[in-house]
Coordinates of C-alpha atoms in Angstrom, one line a residue:
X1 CA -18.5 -133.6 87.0
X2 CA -15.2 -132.1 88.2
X3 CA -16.5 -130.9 91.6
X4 CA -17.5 -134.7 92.3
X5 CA -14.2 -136.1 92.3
X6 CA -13.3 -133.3 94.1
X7 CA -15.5 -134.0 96.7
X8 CA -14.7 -137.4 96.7
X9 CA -10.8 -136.2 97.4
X10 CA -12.3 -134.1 100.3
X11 CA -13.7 -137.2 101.7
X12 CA -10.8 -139.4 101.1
X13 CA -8.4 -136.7 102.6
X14 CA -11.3 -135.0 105.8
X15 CA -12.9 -139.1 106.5
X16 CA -16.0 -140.2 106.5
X17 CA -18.6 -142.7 108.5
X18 CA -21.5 -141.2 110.6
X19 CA -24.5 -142.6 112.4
X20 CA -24.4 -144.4 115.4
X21 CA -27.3 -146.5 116.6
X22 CA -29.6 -146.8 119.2
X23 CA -28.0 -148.9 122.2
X24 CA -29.2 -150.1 125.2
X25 CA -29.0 -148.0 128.5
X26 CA -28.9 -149.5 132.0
X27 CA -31.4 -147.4 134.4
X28 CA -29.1 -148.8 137.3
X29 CA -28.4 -146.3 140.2
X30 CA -24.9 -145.1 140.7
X31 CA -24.4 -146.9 137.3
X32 CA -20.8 -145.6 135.3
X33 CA -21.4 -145.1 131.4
X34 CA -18.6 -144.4 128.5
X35 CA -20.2 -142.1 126.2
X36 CA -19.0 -141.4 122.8
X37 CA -20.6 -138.6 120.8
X38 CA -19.0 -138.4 117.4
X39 CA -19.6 -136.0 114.7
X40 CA -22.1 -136.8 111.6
X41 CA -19.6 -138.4 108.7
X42 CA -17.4 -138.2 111.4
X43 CA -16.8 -134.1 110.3
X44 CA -14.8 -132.3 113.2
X45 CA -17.4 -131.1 115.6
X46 CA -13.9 -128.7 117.2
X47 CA -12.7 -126.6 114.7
X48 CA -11.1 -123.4 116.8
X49 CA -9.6 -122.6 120.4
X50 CA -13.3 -121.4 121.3
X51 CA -15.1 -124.5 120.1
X52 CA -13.3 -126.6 123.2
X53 CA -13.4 -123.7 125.4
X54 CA -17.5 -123.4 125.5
X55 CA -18.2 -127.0 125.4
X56 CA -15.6 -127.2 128.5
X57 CA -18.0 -124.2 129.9
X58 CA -21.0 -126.2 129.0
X59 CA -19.4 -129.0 131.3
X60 CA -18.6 -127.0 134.1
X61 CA -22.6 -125.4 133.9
X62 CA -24.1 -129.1 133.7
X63 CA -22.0 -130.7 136.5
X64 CA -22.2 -127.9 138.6
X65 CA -26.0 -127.6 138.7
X66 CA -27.3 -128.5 141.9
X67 CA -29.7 -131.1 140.2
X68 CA -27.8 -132.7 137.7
X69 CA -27.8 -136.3 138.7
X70 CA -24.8 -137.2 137.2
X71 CA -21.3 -137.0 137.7
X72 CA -18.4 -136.1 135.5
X73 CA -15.3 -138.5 136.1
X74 CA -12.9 -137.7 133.2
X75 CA -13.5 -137.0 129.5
X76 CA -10.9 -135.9 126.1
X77 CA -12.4 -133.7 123.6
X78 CA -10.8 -134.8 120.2
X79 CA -11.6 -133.0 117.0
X80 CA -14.2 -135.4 115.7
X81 CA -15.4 -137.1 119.4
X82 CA -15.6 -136.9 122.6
X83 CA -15.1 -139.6 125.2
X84 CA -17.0 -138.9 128.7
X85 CA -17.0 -141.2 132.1
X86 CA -20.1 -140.5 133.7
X87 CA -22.0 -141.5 136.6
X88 CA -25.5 -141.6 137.6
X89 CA -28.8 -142.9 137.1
X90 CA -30.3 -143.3 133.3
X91 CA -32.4 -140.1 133.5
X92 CA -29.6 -138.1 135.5
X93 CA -26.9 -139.3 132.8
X94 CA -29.4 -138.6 129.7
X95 CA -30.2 -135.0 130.9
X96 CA -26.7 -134.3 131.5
X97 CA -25.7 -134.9 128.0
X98 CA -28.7 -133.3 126.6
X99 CA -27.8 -130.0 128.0
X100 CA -24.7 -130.4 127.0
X101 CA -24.9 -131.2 123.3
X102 CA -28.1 -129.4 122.4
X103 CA -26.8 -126.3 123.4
X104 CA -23.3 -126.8 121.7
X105 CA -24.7 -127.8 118.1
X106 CA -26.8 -124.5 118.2
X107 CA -23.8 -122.7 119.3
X108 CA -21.7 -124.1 117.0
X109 CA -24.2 -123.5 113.9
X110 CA -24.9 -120.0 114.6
X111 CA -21.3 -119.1 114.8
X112 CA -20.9 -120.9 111.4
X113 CA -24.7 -119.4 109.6
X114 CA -24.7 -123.9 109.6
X115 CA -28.2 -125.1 109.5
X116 CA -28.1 -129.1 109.5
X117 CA -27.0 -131.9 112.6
X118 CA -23.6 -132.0 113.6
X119 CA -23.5 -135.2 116.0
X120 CA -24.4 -138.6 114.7
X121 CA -28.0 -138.5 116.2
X122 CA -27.4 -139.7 119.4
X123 CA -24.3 -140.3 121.9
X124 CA -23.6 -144.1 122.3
X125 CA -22.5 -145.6 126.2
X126 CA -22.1 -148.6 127.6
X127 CA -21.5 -149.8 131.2
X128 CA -18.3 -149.3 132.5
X129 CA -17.8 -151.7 136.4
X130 CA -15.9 -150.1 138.8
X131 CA -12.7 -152.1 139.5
X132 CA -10.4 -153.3 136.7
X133 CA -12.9 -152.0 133.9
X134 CA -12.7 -148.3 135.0
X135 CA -8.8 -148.2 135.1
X136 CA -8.8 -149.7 131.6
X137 CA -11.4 -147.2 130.0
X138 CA -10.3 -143.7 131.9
X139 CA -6.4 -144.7 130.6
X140 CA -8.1 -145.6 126.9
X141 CA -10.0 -141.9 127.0
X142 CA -6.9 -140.5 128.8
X143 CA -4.3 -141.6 125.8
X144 CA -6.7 -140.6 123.0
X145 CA -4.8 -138.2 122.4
X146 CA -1.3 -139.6 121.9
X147 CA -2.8 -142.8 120.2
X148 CA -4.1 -140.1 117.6
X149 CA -0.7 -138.3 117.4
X150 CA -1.6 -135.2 118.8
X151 CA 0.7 -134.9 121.7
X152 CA 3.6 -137.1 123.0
X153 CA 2.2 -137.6 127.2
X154 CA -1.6 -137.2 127.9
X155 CA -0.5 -134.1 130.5
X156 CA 0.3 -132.5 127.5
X157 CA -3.2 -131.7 126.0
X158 CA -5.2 -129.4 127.0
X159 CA -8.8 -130.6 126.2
X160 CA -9.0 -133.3 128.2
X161 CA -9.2 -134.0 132.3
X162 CA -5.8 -135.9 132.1
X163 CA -4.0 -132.6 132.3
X164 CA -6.1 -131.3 135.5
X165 CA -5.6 -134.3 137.4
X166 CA -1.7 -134.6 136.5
X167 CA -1.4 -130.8 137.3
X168 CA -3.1 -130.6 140.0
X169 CA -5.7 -128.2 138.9
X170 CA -9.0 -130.6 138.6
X171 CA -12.0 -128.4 138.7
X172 CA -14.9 -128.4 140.9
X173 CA -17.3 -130.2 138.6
X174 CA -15.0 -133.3 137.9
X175 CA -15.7 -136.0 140.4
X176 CA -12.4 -137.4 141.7
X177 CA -14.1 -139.7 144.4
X178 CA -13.9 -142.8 142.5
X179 CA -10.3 -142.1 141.2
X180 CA -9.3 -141.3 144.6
X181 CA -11.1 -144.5 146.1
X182 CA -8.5 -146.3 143.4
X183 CA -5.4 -144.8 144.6
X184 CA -6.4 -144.4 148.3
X185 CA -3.2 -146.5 149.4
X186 CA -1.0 -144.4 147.4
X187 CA -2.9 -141.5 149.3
X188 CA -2.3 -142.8 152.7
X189 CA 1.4 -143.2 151.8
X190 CA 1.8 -139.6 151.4
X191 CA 1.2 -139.3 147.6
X192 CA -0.4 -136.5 146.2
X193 CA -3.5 -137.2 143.9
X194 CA -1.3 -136.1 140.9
X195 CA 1.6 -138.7 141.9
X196 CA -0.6 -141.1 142.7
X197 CA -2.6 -140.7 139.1
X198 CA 0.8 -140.8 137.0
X199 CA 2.2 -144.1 138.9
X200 CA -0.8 -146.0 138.5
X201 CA -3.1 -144.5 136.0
X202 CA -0.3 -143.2 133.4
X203 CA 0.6 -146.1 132.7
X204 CA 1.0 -146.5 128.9
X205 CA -1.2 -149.2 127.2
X206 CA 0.4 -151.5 124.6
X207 CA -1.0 -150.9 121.3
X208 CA -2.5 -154.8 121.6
X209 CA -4.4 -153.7 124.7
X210 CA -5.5 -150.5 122.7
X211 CA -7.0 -152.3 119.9
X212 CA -8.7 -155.0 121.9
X213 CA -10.4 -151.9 123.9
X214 CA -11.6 -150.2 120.7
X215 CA -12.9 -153.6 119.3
X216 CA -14.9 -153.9 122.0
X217 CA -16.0 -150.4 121.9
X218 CA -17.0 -150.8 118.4
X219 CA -19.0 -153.8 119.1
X220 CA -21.0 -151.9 121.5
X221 CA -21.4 -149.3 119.5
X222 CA -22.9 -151.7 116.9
X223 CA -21.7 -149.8 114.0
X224 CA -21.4 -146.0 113.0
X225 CA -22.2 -145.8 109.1
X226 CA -25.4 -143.8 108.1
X227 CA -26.0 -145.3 104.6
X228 CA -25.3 -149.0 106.2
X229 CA -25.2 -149.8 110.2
X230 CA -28.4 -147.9 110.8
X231 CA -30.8 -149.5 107.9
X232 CA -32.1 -151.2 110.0
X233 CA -32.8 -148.5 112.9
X234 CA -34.4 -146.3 110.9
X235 CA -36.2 -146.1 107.2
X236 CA -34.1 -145.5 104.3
X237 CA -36.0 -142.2 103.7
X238 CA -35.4 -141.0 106.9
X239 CA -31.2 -142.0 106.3
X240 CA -31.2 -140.4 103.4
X241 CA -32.9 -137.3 104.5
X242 CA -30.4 -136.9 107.7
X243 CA -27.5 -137.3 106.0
X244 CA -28.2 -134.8 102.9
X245 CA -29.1 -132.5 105.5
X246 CA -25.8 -133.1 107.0
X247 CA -23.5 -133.2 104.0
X248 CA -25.5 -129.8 102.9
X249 CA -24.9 -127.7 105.7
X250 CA -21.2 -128.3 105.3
X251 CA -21.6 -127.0 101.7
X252 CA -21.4 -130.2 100.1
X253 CA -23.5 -131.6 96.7
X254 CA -25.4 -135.0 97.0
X255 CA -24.7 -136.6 94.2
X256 CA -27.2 -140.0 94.5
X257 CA -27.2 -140.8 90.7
X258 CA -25.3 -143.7 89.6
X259 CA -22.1 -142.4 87.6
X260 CA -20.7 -146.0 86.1
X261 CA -21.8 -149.8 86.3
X262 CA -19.8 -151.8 88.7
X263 CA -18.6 -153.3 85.2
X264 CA -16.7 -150.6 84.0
X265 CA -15.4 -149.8 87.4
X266 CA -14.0 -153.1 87.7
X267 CA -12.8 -153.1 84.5
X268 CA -10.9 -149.9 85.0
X269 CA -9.6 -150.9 88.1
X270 CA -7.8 -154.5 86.4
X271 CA -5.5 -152.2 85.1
X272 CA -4.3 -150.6 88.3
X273 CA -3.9 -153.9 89.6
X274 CA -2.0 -155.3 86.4
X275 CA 0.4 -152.5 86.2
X276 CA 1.1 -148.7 86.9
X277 CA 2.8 -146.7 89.8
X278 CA -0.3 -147.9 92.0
X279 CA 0.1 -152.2 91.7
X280 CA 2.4 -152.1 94.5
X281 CA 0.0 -150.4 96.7
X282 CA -2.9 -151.8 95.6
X283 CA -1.7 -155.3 96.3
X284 CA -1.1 -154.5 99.8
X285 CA -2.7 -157.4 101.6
X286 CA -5.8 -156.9 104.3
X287 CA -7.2 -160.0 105.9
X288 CA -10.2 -161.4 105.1
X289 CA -10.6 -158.6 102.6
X290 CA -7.7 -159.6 100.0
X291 CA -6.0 -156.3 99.4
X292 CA -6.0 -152.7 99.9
X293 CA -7.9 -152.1 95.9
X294 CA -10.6 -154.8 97.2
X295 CA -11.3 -152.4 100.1
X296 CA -11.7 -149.3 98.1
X297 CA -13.4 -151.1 95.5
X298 CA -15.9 -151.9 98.5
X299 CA -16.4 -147.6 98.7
X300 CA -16.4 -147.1 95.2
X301 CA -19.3 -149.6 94.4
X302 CA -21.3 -147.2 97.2
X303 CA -19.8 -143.9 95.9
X304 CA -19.9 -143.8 92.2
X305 CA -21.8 -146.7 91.2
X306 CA -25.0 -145.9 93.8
X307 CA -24.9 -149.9 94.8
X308 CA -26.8 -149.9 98.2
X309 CA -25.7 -152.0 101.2
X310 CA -27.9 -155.2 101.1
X311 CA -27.0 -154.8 97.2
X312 CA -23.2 -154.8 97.7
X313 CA -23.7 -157.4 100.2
X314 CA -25.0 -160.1 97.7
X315 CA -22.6 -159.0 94.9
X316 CA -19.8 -159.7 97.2
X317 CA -21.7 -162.7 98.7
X318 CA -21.1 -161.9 102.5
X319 CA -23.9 -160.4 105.1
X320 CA -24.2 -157.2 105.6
X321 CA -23.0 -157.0 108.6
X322 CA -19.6 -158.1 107.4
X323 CA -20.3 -155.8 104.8
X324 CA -20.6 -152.9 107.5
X325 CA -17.2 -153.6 109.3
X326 CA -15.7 -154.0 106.0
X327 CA -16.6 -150.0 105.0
X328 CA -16.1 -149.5 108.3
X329 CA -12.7 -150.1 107.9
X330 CA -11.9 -148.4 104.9
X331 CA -12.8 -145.4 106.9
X332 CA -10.7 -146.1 109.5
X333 CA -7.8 -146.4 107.3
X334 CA -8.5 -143.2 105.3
X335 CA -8.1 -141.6 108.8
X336 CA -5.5 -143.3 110.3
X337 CA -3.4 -144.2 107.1
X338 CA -2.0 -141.7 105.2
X339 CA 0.0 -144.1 102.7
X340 CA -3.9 -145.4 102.2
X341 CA -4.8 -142.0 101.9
X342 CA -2.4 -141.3 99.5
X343 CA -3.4 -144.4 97.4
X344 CA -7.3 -143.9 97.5
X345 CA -6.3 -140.1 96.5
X346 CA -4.7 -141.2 93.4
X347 CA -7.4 -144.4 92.5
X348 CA -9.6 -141.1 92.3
X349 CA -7.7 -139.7 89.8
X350 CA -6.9 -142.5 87.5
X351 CA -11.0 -143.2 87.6
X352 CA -11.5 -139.3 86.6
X353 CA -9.1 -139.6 83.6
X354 CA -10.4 -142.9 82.4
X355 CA -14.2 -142.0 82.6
X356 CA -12.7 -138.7 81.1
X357 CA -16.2 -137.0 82.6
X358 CA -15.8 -132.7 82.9

């Protein structure tokens, strides 16, 4: 029973989440779509130097090829994602990312002797216009990276086209037109493209203006979570099978059966609320949720007491829709929060020594 809450650390410490849904494609011509790819359980899908350097050569091979049918604006590769800006027709845009992807996961599982998915099924986009939008969304992909801590100025890392076009070393299979077409009065003036991009595209979003963006992105993405958002894309079988092929392939146990009653879970958890080195934490407030133990009671239900998503939605009498955003965002947190890392990293604990399970 050990190696459970073990794994259960792992996930509270690595994240977790997963699927994303089928969405809607426009078939326009010349139309610009966002993609997001995302690792299954949101698992790093760049793990070494070499990783971002042949999916950057799988780029370069699909964008260059005479009949690719889609164009490559800007993209960040980011340990678990990817953002992309492409444009194209539907077809054009779909075959680009197929030869990019398929080729990567089988790449990326021989390397490792991996044998399972390593994307979340399918890449999610949306339609990005061509004025205000596309400013808004190529400086969102372009500060990824400093929103997620991993460098100070977007010219500063390396896997992502925010360095070329700052450097002024933009390779032939980026697309610059549309950038350029944005900044062509800049241009005129004298400007090189890499002055014109820092004055105009560099331009730090507020965190506000960050959050909105990724709201909306969410929305369109309609939810990422394989044992909740997709229920009703695909049969429960079929969820279940994808994901223990998933979780397998990175060594991990499924462990379906259910370990305690939501009883005795709650009644264990009373007494971190009442008391202990964890009350303080716990009574963190969240809105519309109550408190930072209300969300992770939310995973444990799912976790250790096998309650299923239309299950957990009656007991806590909200759709399950709500229900989605609400695990949703105790994944979020786990990444993003290290205090409620820290404090779903020690709820573990105290639940191993009170169940007192080896």
């Amino acid at each position: 029973m050990s190696e459970f809450w073990a794994t259960l650390r792992l996930a509270a410490c690595t994240g977790c989440g997963g699927h994303m849904p089928r969405t809607s494609r426009s078939s326009k011509p010349g139309w610009l779509q966002h993609t997001i790819t995302r690792g299954v359980g949101r698992r790093p899908i760049f793990e070494s130097v070499g990783d971002y350097l042949y999916f950057e050569r799988l780029m370069k091979r699909t964008f260059e090829a005479e009949d690719r049918g889609a164009q490559l604006v800007c993209y960040t590769l980011m340990p678990n994602h990817l953002h992309e800006i492409v444009g194209g027709d539907q077809e054009g845009i779909s075959n680009a990312m197929k030869s990019q992807l398929q080729p990567y996961v089988q790449w990326f599982n021989k390397r490792r002797g991996r044998d399972g998915p390593l994307f979340s099924q399918r890449y999610s986009s949306w339609a990005v216009d061509a004025g205000a939008g596309f400013v808004r969304t190529l400086r969102y992909i372009d500060q990824n990276a400093t929103k997620g801590g991993l460098v100070k100025y977007p010219q500063e890392y390396a896997w992502g086209s925010a360095q070329a076009y700052l450097n002024g070393t933009l390779p032939s299979w980026i697309d610059s037109s549309l950038v350029r077409l944005h900044l062509k009065r800049d241009l005129a003036a004298g400007a090189t493209l890499a002055q014109a991009y820092q004055s105009r595209i560099c331009q730090p979003m507020s965190s506000t203006e960050f959050a909105e963006l990724e709201l909306r992105i969410q929305k369109a993405c309609l939810g990422h979570s394989i044992s909740s958002g997709a229920l009703e894309y695909n049969s429960p079988d079929k969820l279940q099978w994808y994901e223990e092929r998933a979780q397998l392939a990175d060594g991990f146990q499924i462990l379906a059966q259910r370990l305690i009653t939501p009883g005795q879970l709650d009644a264990i958890l009373q007494s971190v609320a009442h008391g202990g080195a964890l009350a303080d934490l716990a009574a963190r407030p969240l809105p519309y949720i109550g408190n930072w133990l209300a969300l992770a009671r939310l995973a444990l239900l799912q976790d250790i007491c096998a309650v299923g998503l239309c299950e957990l939605a009656a007991l806590t009498e909200v759709a399950a829709s709500t229900m989605t955003r609400r695990l949703r965002r105790h994944r979020t947190m786990l990444e993003e929060n290290a205090s409620y890392q820290q404090f779903f990293a020690q709820l573990l604990t105290q639940l191993e020594r009170a169940t007192a399970w080896e």
